[in-house]
C-alpha positions as a printed Julia matrix, in Angstrom:
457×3 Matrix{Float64}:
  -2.73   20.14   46.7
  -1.25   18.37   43.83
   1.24   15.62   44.23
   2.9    17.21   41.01
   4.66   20.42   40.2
   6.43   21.75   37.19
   9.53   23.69   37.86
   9.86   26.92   36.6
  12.29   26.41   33.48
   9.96   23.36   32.29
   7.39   26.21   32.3
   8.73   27.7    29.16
   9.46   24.67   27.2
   7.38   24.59   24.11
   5.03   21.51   22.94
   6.74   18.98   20.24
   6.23   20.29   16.88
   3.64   18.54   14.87
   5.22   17.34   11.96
   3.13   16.44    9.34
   2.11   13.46    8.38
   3.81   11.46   11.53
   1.37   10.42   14.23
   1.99   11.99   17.19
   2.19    9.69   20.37
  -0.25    8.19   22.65
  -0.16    8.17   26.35
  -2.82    6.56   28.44
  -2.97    8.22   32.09
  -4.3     5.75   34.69
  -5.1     7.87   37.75
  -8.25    7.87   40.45
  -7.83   10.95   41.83
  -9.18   14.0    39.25
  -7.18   16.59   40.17
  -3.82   14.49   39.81
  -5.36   12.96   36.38
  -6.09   17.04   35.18
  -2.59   18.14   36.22
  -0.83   15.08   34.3
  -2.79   15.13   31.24
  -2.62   18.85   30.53
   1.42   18.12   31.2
   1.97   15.48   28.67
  -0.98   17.07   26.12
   1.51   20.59   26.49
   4.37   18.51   25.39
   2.81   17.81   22.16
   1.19   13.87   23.27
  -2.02   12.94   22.32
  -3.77   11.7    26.05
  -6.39    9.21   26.53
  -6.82    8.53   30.43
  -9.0     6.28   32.87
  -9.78    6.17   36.6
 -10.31    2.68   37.36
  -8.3    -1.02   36.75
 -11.46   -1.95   34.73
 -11.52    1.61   33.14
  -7.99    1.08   31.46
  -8.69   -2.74   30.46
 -11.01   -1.56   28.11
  -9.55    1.83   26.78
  -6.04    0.25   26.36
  -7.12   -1.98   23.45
  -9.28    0.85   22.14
  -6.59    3.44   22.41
  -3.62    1.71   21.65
  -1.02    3.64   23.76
   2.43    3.92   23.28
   3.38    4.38   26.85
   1.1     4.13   29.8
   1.12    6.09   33.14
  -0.46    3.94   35.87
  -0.67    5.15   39.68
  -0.26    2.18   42.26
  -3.11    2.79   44.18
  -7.05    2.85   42.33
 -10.39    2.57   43.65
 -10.9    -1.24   41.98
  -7.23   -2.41   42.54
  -3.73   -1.82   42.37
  -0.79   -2.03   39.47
   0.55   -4.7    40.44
  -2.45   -6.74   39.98
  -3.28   -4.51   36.62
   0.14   -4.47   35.23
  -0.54   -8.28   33.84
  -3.23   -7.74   32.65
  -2.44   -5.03   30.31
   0.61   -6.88   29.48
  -1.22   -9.82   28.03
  -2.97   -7.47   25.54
   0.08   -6.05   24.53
   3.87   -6.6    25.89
   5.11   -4.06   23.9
   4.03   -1.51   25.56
   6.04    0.52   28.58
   4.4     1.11   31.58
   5.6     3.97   34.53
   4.37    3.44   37.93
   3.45    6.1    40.21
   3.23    5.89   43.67
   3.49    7.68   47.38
   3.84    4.26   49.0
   7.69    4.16   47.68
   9.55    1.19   48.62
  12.3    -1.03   47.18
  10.48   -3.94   47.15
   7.47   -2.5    45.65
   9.9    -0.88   42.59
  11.5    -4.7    42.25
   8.02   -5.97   41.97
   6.41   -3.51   39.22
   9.57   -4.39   37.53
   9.38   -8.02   37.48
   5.81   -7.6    36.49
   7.0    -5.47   33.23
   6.96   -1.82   34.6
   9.63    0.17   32.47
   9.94    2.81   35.17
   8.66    3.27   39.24
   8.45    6.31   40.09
   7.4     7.6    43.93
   5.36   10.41   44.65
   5.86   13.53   44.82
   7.42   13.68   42.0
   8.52   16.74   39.36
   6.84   16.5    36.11
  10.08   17.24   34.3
  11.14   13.78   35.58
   7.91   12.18   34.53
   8.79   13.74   31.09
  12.22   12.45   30.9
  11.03    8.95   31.78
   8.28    8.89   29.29
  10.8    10.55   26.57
  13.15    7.57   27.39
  10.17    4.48   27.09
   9.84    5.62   23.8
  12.91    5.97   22.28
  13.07    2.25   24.0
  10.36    0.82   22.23
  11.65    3.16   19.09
  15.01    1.26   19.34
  13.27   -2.61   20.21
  11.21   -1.99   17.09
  14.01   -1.23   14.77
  16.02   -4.18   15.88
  12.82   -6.4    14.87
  12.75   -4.34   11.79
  16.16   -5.08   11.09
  16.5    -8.76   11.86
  13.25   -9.06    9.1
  15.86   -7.4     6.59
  18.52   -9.34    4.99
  22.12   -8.41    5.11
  22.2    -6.95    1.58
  19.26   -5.03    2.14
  16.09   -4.45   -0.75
  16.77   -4.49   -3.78
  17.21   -1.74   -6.28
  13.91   -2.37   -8.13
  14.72    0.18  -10.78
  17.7    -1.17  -12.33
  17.99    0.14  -16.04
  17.64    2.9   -18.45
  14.4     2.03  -20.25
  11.73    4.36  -20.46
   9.2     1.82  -18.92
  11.33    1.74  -15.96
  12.24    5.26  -15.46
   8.27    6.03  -15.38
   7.72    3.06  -13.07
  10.36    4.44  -10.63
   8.68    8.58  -11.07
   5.35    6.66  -10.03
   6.62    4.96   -6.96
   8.24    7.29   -5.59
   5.79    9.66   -5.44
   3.34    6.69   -3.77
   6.31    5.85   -1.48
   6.11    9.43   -0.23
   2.61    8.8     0.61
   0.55    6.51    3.49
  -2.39    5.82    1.25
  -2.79    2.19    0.42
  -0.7     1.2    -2.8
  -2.41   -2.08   -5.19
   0.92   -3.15   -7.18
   0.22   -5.31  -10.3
   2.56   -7.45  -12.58
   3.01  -10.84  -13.76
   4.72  -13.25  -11.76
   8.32  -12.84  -10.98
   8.78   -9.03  -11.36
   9.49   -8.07   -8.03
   6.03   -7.09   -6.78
   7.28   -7.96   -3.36
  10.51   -6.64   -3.71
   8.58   -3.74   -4.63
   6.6    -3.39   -1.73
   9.48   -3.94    0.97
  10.99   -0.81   -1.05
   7.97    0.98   -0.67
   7.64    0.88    3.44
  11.57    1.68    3.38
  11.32    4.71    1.56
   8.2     5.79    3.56
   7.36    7.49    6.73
   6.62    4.27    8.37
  10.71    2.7     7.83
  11.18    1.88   11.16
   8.39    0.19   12.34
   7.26   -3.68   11.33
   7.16   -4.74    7.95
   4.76   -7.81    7.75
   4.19   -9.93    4.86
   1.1   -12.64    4.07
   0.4   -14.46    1.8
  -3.3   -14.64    1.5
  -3.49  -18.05   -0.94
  -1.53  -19.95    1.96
  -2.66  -18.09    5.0
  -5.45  -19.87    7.76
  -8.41  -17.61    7.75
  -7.97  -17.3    11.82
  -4.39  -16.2    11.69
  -5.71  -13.66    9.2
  -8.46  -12.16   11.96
  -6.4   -12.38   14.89
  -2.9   -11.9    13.96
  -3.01   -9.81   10.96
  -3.48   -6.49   12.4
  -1.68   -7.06   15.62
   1.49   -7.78   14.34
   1.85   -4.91   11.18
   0.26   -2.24   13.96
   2.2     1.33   13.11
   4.26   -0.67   10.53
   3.17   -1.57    6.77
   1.23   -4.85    5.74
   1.75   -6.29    2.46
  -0.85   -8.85    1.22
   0.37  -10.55   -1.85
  -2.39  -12.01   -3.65
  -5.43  -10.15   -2.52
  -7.69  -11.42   -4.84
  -7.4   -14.61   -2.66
  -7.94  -12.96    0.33
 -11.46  -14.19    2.05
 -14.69  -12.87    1.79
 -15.23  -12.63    5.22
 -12.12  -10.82    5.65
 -12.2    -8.29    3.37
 -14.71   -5.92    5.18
 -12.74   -6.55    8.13
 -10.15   -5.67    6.17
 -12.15   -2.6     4.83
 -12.98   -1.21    8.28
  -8.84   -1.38    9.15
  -8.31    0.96    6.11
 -11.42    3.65    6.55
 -11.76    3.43   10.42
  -8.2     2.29   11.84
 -10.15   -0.05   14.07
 -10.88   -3.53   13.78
 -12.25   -6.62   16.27
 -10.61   -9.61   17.33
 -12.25  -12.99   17.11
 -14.18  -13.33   20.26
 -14.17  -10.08   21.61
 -16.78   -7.38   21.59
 -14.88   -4.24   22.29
 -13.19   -2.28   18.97
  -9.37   -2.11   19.39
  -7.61    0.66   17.31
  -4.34    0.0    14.94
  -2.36    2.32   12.68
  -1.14    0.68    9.8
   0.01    1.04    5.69
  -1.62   -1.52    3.38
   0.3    -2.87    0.21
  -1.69   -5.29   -1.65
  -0.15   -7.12   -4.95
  -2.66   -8.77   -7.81
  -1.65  -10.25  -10.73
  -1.74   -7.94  -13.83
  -5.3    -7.41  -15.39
  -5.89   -4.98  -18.11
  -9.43   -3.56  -17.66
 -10.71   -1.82  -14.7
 -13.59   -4.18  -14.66
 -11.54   -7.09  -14.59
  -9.73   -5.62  -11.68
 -13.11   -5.1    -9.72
 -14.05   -8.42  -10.02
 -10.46   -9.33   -9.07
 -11.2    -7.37   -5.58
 -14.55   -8.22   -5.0
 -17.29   -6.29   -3.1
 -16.52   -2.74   -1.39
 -12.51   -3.19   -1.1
 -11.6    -2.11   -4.85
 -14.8     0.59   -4.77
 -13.7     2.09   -1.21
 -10.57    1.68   -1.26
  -8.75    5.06   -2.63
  -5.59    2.98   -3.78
  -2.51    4.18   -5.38
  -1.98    1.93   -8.6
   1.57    1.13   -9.54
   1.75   -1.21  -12.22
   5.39   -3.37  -13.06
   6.49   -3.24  -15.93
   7.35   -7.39  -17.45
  11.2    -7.4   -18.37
   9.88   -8.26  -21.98
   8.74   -4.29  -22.2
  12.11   -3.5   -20.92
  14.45   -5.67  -23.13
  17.5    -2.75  -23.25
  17.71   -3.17  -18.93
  18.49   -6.89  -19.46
  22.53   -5.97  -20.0
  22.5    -3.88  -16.73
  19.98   -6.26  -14.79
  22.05   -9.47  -15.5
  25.48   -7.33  -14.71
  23.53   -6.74  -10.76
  22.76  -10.76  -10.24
  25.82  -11.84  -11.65
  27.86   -9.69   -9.43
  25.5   -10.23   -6.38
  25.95  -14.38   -6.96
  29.51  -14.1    -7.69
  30.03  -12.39   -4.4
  27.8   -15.35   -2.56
  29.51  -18.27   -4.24
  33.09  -16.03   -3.36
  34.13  -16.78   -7.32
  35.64  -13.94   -9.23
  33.51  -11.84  -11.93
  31.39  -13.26  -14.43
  30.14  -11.35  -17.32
  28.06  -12.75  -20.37
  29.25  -12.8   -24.0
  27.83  -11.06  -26.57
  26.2   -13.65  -28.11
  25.01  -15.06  -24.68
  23.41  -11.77  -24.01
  21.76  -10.95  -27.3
  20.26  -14.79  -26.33
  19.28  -13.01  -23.03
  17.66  -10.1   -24.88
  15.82  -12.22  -27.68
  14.06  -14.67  -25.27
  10.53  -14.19  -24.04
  10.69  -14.34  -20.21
   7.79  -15.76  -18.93
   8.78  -15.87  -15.65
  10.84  -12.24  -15.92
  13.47  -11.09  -13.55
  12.69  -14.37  -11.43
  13.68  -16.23  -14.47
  16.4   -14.68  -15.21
  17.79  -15.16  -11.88
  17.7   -18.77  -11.87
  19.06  -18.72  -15.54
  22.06  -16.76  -14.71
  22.42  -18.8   -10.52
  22.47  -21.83  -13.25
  25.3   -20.4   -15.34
  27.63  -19.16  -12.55
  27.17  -22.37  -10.54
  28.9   -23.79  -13.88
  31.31  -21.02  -14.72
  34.45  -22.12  -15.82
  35.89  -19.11  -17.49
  34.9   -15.01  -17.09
  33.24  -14.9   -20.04
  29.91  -16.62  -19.93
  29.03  -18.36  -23.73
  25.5   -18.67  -24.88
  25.44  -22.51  -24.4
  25.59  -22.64  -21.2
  22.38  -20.62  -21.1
  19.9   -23.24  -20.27
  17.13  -22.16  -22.73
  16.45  -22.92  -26.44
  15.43  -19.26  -28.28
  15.32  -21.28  -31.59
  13.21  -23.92  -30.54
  10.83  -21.24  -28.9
  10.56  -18.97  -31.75
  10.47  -21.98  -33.94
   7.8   -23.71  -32.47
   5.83  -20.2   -32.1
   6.0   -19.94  -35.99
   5.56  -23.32  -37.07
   3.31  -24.95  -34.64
   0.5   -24.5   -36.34
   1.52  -25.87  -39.78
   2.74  -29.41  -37.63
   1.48  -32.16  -36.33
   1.66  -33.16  -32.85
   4.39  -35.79  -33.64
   6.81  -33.61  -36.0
   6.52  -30.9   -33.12
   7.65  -33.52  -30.6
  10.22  -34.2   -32.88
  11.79  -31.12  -33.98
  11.9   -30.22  -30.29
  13.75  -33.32  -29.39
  16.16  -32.44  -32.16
  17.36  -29.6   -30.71
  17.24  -30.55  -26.77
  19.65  -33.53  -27.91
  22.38  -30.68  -30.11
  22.15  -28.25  -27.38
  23.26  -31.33  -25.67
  25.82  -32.05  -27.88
  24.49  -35.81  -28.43
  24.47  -36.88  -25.08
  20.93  -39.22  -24.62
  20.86  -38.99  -20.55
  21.55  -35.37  -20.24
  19.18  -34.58  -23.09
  16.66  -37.41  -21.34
  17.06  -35.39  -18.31
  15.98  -32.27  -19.63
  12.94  -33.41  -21.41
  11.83  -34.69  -18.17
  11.92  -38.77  -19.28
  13.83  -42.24  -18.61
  16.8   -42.61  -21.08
  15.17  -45.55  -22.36
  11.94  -43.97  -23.23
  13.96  -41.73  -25.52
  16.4   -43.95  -26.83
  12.98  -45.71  -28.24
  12.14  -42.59  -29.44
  15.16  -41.85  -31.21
  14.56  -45.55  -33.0
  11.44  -44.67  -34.12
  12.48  -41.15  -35.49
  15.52  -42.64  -37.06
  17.25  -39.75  -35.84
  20.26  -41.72  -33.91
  24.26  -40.42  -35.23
  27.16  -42.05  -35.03
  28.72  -40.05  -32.82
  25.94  -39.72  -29.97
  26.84  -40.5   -26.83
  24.76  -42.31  -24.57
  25.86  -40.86  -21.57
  26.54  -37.6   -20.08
């Protein structure tokens, strides 16, 4: 006879609705006796759960790596042990995972124990299914809630970013693009020059996607050890997203690991010989390249070839010149509310200076241009010459370098450092990187010294 029944209202209860594109969850049924394993899994499998179960302690070591449950279901008693001796054991291969104990040897003391020992629920025998159901219901929407209070302490308090500030056409396709690959789970490659918000770009990505709640994990594969990368790696982002900035530095030996993640959703930890399963996005970001055959040889071997990625490519703020006014109106507000000032907002002439530099370093750069300004900020209206950036001598040097000589280029550029500095040798010194006296003796043998310059700032 079974130690379980259903009562007849549960009866007509219909299975969870599949919805697509969300992984339904796992439960892992640890249960000796056959009958009692039958009668459980057909339960939870009615109720819309995907089942994996095992008969033995030894049994459900090895399938709960493989598996990957998001709840487990062990009875007390099994032919190689009990739970309280398994209960450990599983825990150490994942914590994060709740465990219900079953048991027709019900006792207070036992229930304290399995709780101590991580059980989320103990549950004697013979018990309704309907209360099994509840308490496997509840376990999730516990780890549900755990998870998103990880999630959110990863966040910071303002939140991502908008990454698609502006009106420029550049922008407006960039934003089409990923919003159509946030609505997605295949693996996204992001490229762009440093500084424009590939990583800002990904975090947007995994919040606008079907995978929001879970972990977002970010590693940086230039400044990673290789062994954090094969133990850690897929542990941590498991149901969540992974981004990998700069995977063209990611290991050789990795990337097929990596590879088999992507295709097979299983992977091996160092030292072990037994496949574990994981369930996870992968963003990758690469610096820009402009040929397909560049970018192969960026990804080497079977991970650009395999790999069915989504490209997204971001646009360099020098293709979107006419989204500097709104972009520098965002940081300017956003620093003025962390340095609790009042509004800034630039000139005219400072933000035609804005819109007729080259930004190398893009929206990066023009963050710490703009932090640099409203740090000094003494009125509301920013001027240009407090922008800490010479247009002239750029464009001047771009035209005329090649009709100078090493010397007169060193000059000229001196030249204007020291009038953007209005004269003043140590703040000019300062900026050019050397001593005051090395450019006082400079100034000598240029013969460019005034009357009115200052020696100090």
């Amino acid at each position: 006879m079974s130690m379980f029944a259903a009562s007849p209202a549960l009866k007509a209860e219909s299975a969870f609705p599949e919805e697509p594109g969300v992984r339904r969850a796992r439960v892992l049924i640890v249960e000796g006796e056959k009958e009692i394993c039958g009668v459980l899994r057909d339960y939870i499998e009615e109720k819309g759960y995907e089942v994996a179960t095992a008969g033995t302690c030894a049994l459900a070591e090895q399938v709960w790596p493989a598996t990957r449950p998001d709840v487990a279901i062990l009875d007390y008693s099994l032919p190689d042990g009990n739970a309280l001796d398994l209960i450990p054991r599983l825990k150490a291969m994942d914590p994060s995972i709740p465990i219900i104990v079953l048991t027709g040897y019900g006792s207070i003391d036992l229930a304290v124990e399995a709780v101590k020992l991580g059980a989320e629920y103990f549950l004697p025998k013979p018990a309704e299914l309907s209360t099994l159901y509840v308490m496997v219901q509840r376990s999730l929407e516990n780890q549900r809630n755990h998870r998103q209070q990880l999630v959110e302490k990863t966040i910071s308090g303002r939140g991502t970013p908008d990454p698609f500030l502006g009106r420029s056409d550049n922008i407006l396709k960039f934003a089409d693009a990923a919003h159509k690959a946030a609505l997605s789970d295949a693996p996204v490659l992001i490229q762009g020059e440093a500084g424009t918000g590939k990583g800002t770009m990904a975090r947007w990505l995994h919040q606008n996607g079907p995978r929001a709640s879970e972990p977002f994990v970010y590693l940086n594969c230039g400044a990673l050890p290789m062994d954090l990368l094969e133990t850690e790696l897929f542990e941590i982002a498991h149901k969540g997203t992974v981004f990998l900035e700069g995977i063209e530095n990611l290991d050789l030996h990795i990337q097929p690991k990596l590879l088999k993640v992507v295709e097979e959703k299983q992977f091996r930890r160092l030292g072990e010989v037994c496949e574990r399963r994981v369930d996870l996005r992968l963003i990758a970001a690469i610096q820009h390249v402009k040929t397909h055959r560049a970018l192969r040889r960026q990804l080497r071997g079977d991970l650009y070839e395999r790999t069915d990625w989504i490209p997204l490519s971001v646009p360099s703020l020098r293709e979107r010149v006419e989204d500097i006014p709104v972009l520098s109106a965002h940081i300017l507000s956003e620093l003025t509310g962390d340095l609790g000032t009042g509004g800034l907002e630039l000139g005219g002439i400072a933000l035609r200076a804005l819109q007729g530099y080259s930004w190398p370093g893009n929206i990066r750069e023009l963050r710490n241009v703009l932090e640099r300004v409203a740090l000094a900020a003494r009125n509301d209206v920013l001027a240009d010459h407090r922008l800490r950036f010479n247009v002239q001598v750029q464009q001047y040097l771009a035209c005329m370098g090649q009709f100078q000589t090493l010397a007169e280029m060193e000059r000229n550029y001196i030249q204007q450092v020291l009038h953007k500095e209005r004269g003043r040798v140590q703040s000019a010194a300062r900026k050019l990187g050397i001593a005051r006296s090395s450019l006082y003796h400079k100034l000598k043998q240029y013969k460019t010294a005034q009357p009115g310059m200052r020696p100090a700032s």
